Tab-separated table of C-alpha atoms and ligand atoms in Angstrom:
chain	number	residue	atom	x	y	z
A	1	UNK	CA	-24.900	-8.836	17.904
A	2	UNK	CA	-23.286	-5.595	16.144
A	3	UNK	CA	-20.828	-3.651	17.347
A	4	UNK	CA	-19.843	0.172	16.447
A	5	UNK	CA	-15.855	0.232	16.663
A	6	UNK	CA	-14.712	3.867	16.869
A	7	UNK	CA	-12.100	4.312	14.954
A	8	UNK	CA	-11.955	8.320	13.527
A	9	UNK	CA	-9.409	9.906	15.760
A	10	UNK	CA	-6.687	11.432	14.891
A	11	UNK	CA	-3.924	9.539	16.878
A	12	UNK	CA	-1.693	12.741	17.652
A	13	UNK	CA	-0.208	11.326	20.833
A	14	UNK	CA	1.358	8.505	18.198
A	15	UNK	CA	2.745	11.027	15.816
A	16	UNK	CA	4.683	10.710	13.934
A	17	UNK	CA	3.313	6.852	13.196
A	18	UNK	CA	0.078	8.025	12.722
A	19	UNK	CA	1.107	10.539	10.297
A	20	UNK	CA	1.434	7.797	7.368
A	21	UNK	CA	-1.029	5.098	8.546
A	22	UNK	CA	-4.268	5.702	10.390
A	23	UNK	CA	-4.238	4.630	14.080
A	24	UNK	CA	-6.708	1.866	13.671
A	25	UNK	CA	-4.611	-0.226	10.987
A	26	UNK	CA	-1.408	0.453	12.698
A	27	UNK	CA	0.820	-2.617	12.771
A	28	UNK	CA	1.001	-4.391	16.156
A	29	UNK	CA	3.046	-6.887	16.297
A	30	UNK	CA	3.096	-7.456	12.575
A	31	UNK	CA	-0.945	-7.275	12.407
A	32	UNK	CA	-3.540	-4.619	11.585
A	33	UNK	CA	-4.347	-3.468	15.117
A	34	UNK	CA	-8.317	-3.520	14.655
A	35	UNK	CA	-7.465	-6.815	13.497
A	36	UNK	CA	-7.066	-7.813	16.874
A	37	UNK	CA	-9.961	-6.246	18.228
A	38	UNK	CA	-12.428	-8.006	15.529
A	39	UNK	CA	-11.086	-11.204	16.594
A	40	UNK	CA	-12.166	-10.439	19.875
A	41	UNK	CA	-15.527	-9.300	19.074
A	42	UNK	CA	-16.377	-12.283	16.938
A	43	UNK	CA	-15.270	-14.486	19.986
A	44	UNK	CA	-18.382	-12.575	21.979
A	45	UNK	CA	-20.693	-13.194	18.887
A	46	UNK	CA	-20.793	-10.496	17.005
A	47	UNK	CA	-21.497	-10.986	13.520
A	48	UNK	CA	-21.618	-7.004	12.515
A	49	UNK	CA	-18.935	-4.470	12.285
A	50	UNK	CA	-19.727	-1.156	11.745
A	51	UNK	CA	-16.509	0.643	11.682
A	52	UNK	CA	-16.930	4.546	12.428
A	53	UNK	CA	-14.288	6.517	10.566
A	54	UNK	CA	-13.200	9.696	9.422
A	55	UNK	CA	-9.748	11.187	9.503
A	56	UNK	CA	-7.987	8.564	6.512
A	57	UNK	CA	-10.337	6.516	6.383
A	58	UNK	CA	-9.944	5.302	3.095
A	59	UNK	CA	-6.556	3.741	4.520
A	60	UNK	CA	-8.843	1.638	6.965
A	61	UNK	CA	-11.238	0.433	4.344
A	62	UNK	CA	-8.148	-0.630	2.069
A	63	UNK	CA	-6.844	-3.114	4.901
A	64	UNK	CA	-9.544	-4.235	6.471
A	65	UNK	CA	-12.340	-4.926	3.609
A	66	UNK	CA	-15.471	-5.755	4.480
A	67	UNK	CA	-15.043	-8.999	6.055
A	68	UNK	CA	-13.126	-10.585	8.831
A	69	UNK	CA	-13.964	-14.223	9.333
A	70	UNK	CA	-17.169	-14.613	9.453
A	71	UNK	CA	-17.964	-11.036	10.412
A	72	UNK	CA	-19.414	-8.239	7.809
A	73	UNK	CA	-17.425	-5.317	7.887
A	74	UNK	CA	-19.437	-1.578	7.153
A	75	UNK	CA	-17.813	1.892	7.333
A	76	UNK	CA	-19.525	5.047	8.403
A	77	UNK	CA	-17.364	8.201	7.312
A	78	UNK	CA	-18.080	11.395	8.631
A	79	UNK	CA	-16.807	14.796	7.248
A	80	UNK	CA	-16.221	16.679	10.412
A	81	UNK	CA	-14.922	14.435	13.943
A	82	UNK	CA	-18.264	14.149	15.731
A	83	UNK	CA	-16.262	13.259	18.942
A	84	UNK	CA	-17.374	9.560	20.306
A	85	UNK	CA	-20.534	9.862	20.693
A	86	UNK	CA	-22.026	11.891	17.268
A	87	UNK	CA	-21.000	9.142	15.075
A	88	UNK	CA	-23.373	6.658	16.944
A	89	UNK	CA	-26.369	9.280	15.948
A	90	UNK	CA	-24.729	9.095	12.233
A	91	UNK	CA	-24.735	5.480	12.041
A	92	UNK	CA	-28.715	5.510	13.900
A	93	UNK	CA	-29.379	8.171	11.814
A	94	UNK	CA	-28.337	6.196	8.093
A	95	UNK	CA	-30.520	3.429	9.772
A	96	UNK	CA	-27.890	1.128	10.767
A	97	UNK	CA	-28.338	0.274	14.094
A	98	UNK	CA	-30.221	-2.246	16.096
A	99	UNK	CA	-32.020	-1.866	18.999
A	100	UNK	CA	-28.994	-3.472	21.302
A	101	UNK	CA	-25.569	-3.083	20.103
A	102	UNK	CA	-22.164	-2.487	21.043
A	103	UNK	CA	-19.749	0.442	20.851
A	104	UNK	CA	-16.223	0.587	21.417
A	105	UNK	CA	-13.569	2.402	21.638
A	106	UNK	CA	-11.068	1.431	18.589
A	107	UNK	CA	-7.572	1.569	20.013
A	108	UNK	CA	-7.976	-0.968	23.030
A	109	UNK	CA	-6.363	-4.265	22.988
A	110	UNK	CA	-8.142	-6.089	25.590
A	111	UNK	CA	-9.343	-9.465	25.992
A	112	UNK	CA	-12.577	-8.714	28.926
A	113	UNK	CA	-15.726	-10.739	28.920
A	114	UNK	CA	-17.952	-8.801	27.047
A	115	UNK	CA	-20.165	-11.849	26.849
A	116	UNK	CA	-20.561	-11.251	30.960
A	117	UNK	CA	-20.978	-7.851	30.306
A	118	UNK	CA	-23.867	-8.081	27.789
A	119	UNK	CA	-25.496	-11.142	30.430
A	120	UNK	CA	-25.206	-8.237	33.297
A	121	UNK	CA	-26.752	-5.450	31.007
A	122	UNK	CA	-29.788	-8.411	30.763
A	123	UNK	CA	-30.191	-8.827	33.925
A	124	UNK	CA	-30.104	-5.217	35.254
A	125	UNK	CA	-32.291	-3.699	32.595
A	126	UNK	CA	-29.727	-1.524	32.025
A	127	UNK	CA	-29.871	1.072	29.104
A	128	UNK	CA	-26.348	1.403	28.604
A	129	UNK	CA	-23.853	-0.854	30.802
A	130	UNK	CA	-19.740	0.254	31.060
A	131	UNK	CA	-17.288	-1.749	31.208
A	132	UNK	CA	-14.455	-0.557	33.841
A	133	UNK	CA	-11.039	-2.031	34.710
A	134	UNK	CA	-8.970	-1.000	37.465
A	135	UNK	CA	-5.623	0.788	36.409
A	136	UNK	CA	-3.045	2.329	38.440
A	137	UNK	CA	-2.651	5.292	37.062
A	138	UNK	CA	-6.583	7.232	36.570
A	139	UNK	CA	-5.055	10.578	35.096
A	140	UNK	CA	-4.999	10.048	31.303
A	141	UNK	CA	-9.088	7.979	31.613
A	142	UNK	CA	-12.382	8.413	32.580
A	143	UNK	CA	-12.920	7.564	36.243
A	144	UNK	CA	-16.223	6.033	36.950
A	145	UNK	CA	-17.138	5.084	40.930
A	146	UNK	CA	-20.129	2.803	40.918
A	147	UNK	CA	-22.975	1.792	43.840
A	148	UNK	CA	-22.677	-1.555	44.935
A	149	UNK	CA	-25.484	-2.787	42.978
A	150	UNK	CA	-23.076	-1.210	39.713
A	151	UNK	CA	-24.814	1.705	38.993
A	152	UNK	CA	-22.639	4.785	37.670
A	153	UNK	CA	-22.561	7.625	40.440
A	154	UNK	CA	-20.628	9.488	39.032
A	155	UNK	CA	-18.569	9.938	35.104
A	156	UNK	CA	-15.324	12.351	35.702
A	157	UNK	CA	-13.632	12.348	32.304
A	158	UNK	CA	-9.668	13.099	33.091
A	159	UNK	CA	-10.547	14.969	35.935
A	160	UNK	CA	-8.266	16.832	37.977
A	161	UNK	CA	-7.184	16.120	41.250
A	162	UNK	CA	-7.943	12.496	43.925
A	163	UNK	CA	-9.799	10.127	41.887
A	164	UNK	CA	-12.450	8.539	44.022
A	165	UNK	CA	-11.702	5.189	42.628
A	166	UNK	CA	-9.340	2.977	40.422
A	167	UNK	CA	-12.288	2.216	38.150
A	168	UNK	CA	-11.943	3.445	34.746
A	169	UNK	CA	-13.883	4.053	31.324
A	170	UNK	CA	-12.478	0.841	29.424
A	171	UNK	CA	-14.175	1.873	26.434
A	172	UNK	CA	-16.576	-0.996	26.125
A	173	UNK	CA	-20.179	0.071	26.120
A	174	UNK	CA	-23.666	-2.179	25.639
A	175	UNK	CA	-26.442	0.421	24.526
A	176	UNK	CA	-30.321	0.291	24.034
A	177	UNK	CA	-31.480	2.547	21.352
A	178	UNK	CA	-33.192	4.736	24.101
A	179	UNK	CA	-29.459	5.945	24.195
A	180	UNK	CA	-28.929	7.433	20.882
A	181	UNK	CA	-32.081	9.648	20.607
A	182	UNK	CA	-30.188	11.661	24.105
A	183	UNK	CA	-27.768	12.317	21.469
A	184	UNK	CA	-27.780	15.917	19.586
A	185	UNK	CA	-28.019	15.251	16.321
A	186	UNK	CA	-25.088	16.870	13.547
A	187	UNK	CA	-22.898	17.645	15.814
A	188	UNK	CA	-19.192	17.040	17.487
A	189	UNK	CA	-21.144	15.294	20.824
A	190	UNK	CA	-19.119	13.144	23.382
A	191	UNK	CA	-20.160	10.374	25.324
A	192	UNK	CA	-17.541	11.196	28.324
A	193	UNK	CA	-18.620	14.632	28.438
A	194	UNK	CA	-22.254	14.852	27.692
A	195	UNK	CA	-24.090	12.040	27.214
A	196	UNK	CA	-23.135	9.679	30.475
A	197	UNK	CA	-22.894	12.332	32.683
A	198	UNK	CA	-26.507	13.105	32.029
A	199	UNK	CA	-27.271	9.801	32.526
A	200	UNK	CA	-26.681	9.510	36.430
A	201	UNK	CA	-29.612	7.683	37.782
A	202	UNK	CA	-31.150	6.990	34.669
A	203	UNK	CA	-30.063	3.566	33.669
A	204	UNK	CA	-26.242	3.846	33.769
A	205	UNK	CA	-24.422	0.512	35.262
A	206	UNK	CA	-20.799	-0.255	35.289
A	207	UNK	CA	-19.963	-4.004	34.527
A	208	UNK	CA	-16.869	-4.746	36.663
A	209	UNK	CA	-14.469	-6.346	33.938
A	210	UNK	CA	-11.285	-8.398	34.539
A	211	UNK	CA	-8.433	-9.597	32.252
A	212	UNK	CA	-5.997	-7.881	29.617
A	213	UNK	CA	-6.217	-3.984	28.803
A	214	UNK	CA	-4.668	-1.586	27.458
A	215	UNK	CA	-4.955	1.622	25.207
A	216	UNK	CA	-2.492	1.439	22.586
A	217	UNK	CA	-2.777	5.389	21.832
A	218	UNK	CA	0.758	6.538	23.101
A	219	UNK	CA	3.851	5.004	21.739
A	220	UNK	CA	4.846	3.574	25.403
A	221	UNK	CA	1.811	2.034	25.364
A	222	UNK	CA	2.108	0.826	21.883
A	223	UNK	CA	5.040	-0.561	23.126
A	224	UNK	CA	4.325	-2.251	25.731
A	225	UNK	CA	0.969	-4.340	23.975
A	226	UNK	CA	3.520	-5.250	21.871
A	227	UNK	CA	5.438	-6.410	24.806
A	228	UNK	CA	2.463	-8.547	26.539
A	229	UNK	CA	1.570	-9.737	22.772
A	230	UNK	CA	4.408	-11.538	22.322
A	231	UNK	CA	4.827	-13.004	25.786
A	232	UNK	CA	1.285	-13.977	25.505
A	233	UNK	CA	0.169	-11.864	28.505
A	234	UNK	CA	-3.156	-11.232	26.605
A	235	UNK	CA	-5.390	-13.742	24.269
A	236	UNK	CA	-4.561	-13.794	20.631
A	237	UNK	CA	-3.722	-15.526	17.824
A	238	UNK	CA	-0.615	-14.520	16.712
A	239	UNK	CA	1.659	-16.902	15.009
A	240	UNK	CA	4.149	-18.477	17.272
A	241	UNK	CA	7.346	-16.381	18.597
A	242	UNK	CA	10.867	-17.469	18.058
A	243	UNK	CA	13.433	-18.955	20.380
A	244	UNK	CA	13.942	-14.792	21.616
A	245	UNK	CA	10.322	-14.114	22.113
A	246	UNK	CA	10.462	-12.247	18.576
A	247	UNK	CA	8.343	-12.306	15.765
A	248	UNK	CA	9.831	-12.040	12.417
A	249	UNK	CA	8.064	-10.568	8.765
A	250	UNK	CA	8.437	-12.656	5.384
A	251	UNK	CA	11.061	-12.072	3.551
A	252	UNK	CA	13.780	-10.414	6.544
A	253	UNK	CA	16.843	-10.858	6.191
A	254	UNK	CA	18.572	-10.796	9.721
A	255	UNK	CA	21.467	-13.132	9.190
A	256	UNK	CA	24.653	-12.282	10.929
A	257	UNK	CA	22.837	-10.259	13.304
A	258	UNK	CA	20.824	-10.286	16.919
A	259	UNK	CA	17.364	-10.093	17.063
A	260	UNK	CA	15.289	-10.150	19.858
A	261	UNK	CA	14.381	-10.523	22.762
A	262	UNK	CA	10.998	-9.037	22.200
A	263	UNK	CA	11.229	-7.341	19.189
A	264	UNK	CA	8.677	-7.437	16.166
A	265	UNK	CA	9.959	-7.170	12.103
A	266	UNK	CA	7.847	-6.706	9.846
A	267	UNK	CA	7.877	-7.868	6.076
A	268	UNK	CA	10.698	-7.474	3.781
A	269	UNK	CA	13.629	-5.740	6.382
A	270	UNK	CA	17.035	-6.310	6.586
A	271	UNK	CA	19.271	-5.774	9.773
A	272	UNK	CA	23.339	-6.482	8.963
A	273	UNK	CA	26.148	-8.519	10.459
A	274	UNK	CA	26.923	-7.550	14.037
A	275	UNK	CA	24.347	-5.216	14.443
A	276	UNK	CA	21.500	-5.477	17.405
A	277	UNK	CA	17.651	-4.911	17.488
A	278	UNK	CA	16.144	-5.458	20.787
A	279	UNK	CA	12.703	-4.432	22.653
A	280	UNK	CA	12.600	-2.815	19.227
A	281	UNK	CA	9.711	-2.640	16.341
A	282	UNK	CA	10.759	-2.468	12.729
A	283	UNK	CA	7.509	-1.724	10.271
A	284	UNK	CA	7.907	-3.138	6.726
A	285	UNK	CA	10.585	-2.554	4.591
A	286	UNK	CA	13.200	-1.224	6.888
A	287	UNK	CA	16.697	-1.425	6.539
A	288	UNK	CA	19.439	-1.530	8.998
A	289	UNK	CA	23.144	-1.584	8.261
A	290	UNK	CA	25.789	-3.144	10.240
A	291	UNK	CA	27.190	-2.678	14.009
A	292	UNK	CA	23.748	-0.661	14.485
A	293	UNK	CA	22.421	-0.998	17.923
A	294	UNK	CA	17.984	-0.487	17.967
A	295	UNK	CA	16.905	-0.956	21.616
A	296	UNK	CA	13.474	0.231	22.925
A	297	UNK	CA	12.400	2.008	19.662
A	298	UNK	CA	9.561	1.758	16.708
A	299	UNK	CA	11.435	2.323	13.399
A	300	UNK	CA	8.047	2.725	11.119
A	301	UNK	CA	7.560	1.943	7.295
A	302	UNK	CA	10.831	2.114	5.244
A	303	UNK	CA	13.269	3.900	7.649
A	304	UNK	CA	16.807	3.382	6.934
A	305	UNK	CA	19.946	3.258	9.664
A	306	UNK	CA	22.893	3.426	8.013
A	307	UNK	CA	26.213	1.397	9.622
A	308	UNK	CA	27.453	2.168	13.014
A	309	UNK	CA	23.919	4.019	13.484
A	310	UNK	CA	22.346	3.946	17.349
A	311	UNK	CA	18.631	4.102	18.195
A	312	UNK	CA	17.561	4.559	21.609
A	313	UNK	CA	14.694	3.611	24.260
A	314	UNK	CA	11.659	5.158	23.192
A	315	UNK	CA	12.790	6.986	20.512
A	316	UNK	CA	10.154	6.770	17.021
A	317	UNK	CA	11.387	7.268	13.741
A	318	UNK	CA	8.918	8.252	11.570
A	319	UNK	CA	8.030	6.753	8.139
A	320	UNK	CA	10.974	6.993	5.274
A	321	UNK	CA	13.713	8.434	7.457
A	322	UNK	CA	17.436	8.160	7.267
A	323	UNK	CA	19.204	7.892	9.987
A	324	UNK	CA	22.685	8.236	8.347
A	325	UNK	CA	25.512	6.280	9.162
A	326	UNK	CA	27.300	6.848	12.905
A	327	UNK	CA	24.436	8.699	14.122
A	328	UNK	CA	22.452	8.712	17.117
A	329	UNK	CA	19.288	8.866	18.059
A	330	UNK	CA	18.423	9.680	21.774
A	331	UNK	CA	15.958	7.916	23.872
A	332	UNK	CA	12.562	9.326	23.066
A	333	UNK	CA	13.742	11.707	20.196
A	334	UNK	CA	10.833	11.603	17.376
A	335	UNK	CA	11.980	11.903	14.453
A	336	UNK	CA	9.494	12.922	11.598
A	337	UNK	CA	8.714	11.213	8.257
A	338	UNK	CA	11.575	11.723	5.328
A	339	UNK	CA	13.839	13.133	7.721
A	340	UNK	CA	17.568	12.755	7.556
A	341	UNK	CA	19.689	12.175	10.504
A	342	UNK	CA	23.133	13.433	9.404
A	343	UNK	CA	26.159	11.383	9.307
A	344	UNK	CA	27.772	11.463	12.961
A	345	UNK	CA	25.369	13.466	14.427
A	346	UNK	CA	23.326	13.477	18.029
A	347	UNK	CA	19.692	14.476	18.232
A	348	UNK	CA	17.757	14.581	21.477
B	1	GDD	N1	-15.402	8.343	14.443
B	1	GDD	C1	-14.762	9.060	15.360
B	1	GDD	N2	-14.882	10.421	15.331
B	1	GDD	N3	-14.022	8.432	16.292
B	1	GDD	C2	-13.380	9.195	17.208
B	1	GDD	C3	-13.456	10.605	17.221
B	1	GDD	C4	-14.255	11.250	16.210
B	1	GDD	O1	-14.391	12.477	16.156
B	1	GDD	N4	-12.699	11.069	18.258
B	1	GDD	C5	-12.182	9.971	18.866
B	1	GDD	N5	-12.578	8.841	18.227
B	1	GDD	C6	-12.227	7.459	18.573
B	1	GDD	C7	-10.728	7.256	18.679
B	1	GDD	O2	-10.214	6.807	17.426
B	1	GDD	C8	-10.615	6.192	19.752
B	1	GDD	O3	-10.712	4.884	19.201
B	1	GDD	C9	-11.830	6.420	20.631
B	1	GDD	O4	-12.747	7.209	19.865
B	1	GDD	C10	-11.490	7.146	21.944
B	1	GDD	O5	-10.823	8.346	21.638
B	1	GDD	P1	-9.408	8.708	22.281
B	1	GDD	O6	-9.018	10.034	21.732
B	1	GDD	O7	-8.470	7.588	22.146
B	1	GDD	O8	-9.851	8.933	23.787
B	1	GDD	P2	-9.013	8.716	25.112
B	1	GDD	O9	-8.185	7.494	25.020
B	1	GDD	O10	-8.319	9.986	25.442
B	1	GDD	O11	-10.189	8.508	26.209
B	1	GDD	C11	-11.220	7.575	25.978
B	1	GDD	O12	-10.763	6.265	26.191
B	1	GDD	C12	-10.353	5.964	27.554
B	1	GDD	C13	-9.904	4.528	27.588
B	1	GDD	O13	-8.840	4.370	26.745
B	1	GDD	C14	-12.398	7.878	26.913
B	1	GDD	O14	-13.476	7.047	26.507
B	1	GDD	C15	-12.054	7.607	28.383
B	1	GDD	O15	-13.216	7.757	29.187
B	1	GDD	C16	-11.526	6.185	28.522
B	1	GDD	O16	-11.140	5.941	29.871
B	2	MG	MG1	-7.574	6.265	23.465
């Protein structure tokens, strides 16, 4: 099986972490995040990655290679975004694509049965099957009711107003190549928008999926995978957690301080005596001084907090900045890459 991971979008609700690394490679809890994902796809048998990229995409190609396991690893760049669905007619187009395959959206962490999904596509004669997942919260998704025998009635892409049902776009498609020829060729085109909507009746099935999901593409969300990673609320195969539920980077040195619970370091940081990093994630090569307190925040490649510093809930520093000594950071403050913080003062 192949699968088409899209992974070309800009990542602006994760700014300013995506400013410095591209969303797909982000660290999550200590690990590429697509990393994750191909792990998961090579446990449904695919054997093909075809990774769709465009804004730094170079960045991508640099971590990931063109392996993972067992699994061959190609990259289609494009020049201009062609939205979610154009970059399946590039990849068709460059003759890349089988006659079944797999597309996904690249910043889920999920662990559904797309083995039951592609066995229900099968059985249905489906040309393109959905996976959907129930979520609380429909606003930010596509909602997609379905017929009882799981065909799509309807696609309402973050639709205003009383969602009809708690059944939403997972990001998890199974195509047959009929698909990609309803796709405009050399253009921005979007699956949401254009191409499943005009698919009503024609086809369309939702496969009903259970288990872990989540889109990591806000940094509450990005927190909170990071959360169920290390408390093992989703399948992985991360390294084992300490006694705190923590996961700590080569070459830290935390002695004479608190870490955890729940928090992630990457490689090379150093946190001083008496200071306190909780809930929190450090990217590599961060520093911390003493009596610092770090709860609820993402402190991203490099950052420095000098001594008596304070970071609060929510709050992302971004890439290289200082956050100078007896400072304070405010819960959900961004702060943007190279910044400085001065010494003693309060930003909100
Ligand atoms: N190659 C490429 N080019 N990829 C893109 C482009 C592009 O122009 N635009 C977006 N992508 C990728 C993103 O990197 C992401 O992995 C995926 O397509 C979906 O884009 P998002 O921008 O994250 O969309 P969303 O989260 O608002 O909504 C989508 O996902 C929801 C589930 O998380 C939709 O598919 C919804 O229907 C769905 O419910
Ligand atoms: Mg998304």
């Amino acid at each position: 099986m192949q699968a088409l991971v899209l992974a070309g979008g800009e990542g602006t609700r994760l700014r300013p972490l995506t400013l410095s690394v591209p969303k797909p490679v982000m660290p999550l809890a200590g690990r590429p995040f697509l990393t994750f994902m191909l792990d998961w796809l090579s446990e449904h048998g695919v054997e093909e990655a075809i990774l769709s990229c465009g804004f730094l995409s170079d960045g991508v190609e640099k971590v990931l290679g063109h392996r993972h396991g067992s699994m061959t690893i190609e990259y289609v760049v494009e020049s201009e975004p062609l939205g979610t669905a154009g970059p399946v007619r590039l990849a068709h187009d460059r003759g890349l694509l089988a006659d079944r395959f797999l597309v996904l959206n690249g910043d889920a962490l999920t662990d559904l049965d797309l083995t039951a999904e592609i066995a229900q596509h099968e059985r249905t004669g489906a040309a393109a099957t959905l996976a959907l997942i129930a979520v609380d919260d429909t606003s930010s998704y596509g909602v997609v009711p379905t017929a009882a025998d799981g065909r799509v009635e309807a696609f309402l892409e973050k639709s205003p107003g009383p969602a009809p049902t708690n059944r939403i776009n997972a990001g998890a498609y199974v195509l047959e190549r009929e698909v990609v020829v309803r796709i405009p060729p050399e253009r921005a085109v979007s699956f949401e928008r254009e191409v499943f909507p005009s698919m009503i009746g024609e086809g369309l099935y939702g496969y009903m999926a259970a288990g872990y999901w989540i889109d990591i593409g806000t940094p509450e969300r990005y927190l909170e995978a990071t959360y169920d990673l290390l408390a093992d609320r989703v399948r992985s195969t991360l390294p084992p957690r300490d006694e705190t539920g923590s996961l700590v980077g080569e070459g830290c040195i935390t002695s004479g301080a608190r870490i955890g619970p729940m928090s992630v370091l990457g490689r090379h940081c150093s946190v001083g005596d008496e200071s306190v990093v909780e809930r929190s994630v450090l990217l590599d090569d961060v520093r911390v001084g003493s009596e610092c307190v770090v709860t609820g925040a993402v402190l991203a490649e490099g950052v420095r907090v000098e001594d008596g510093a304070r970071v609060d809930e929510m709050a992302i520093v971004g890439a290289g900045a200082t956050v100078a000594s007896g400072s304070r950071v405010a819960a959900g403050t961004r702060i943007e890459p190279g910044v400085r913080v001065d010494a003693g003062a309060r930003v909100r």
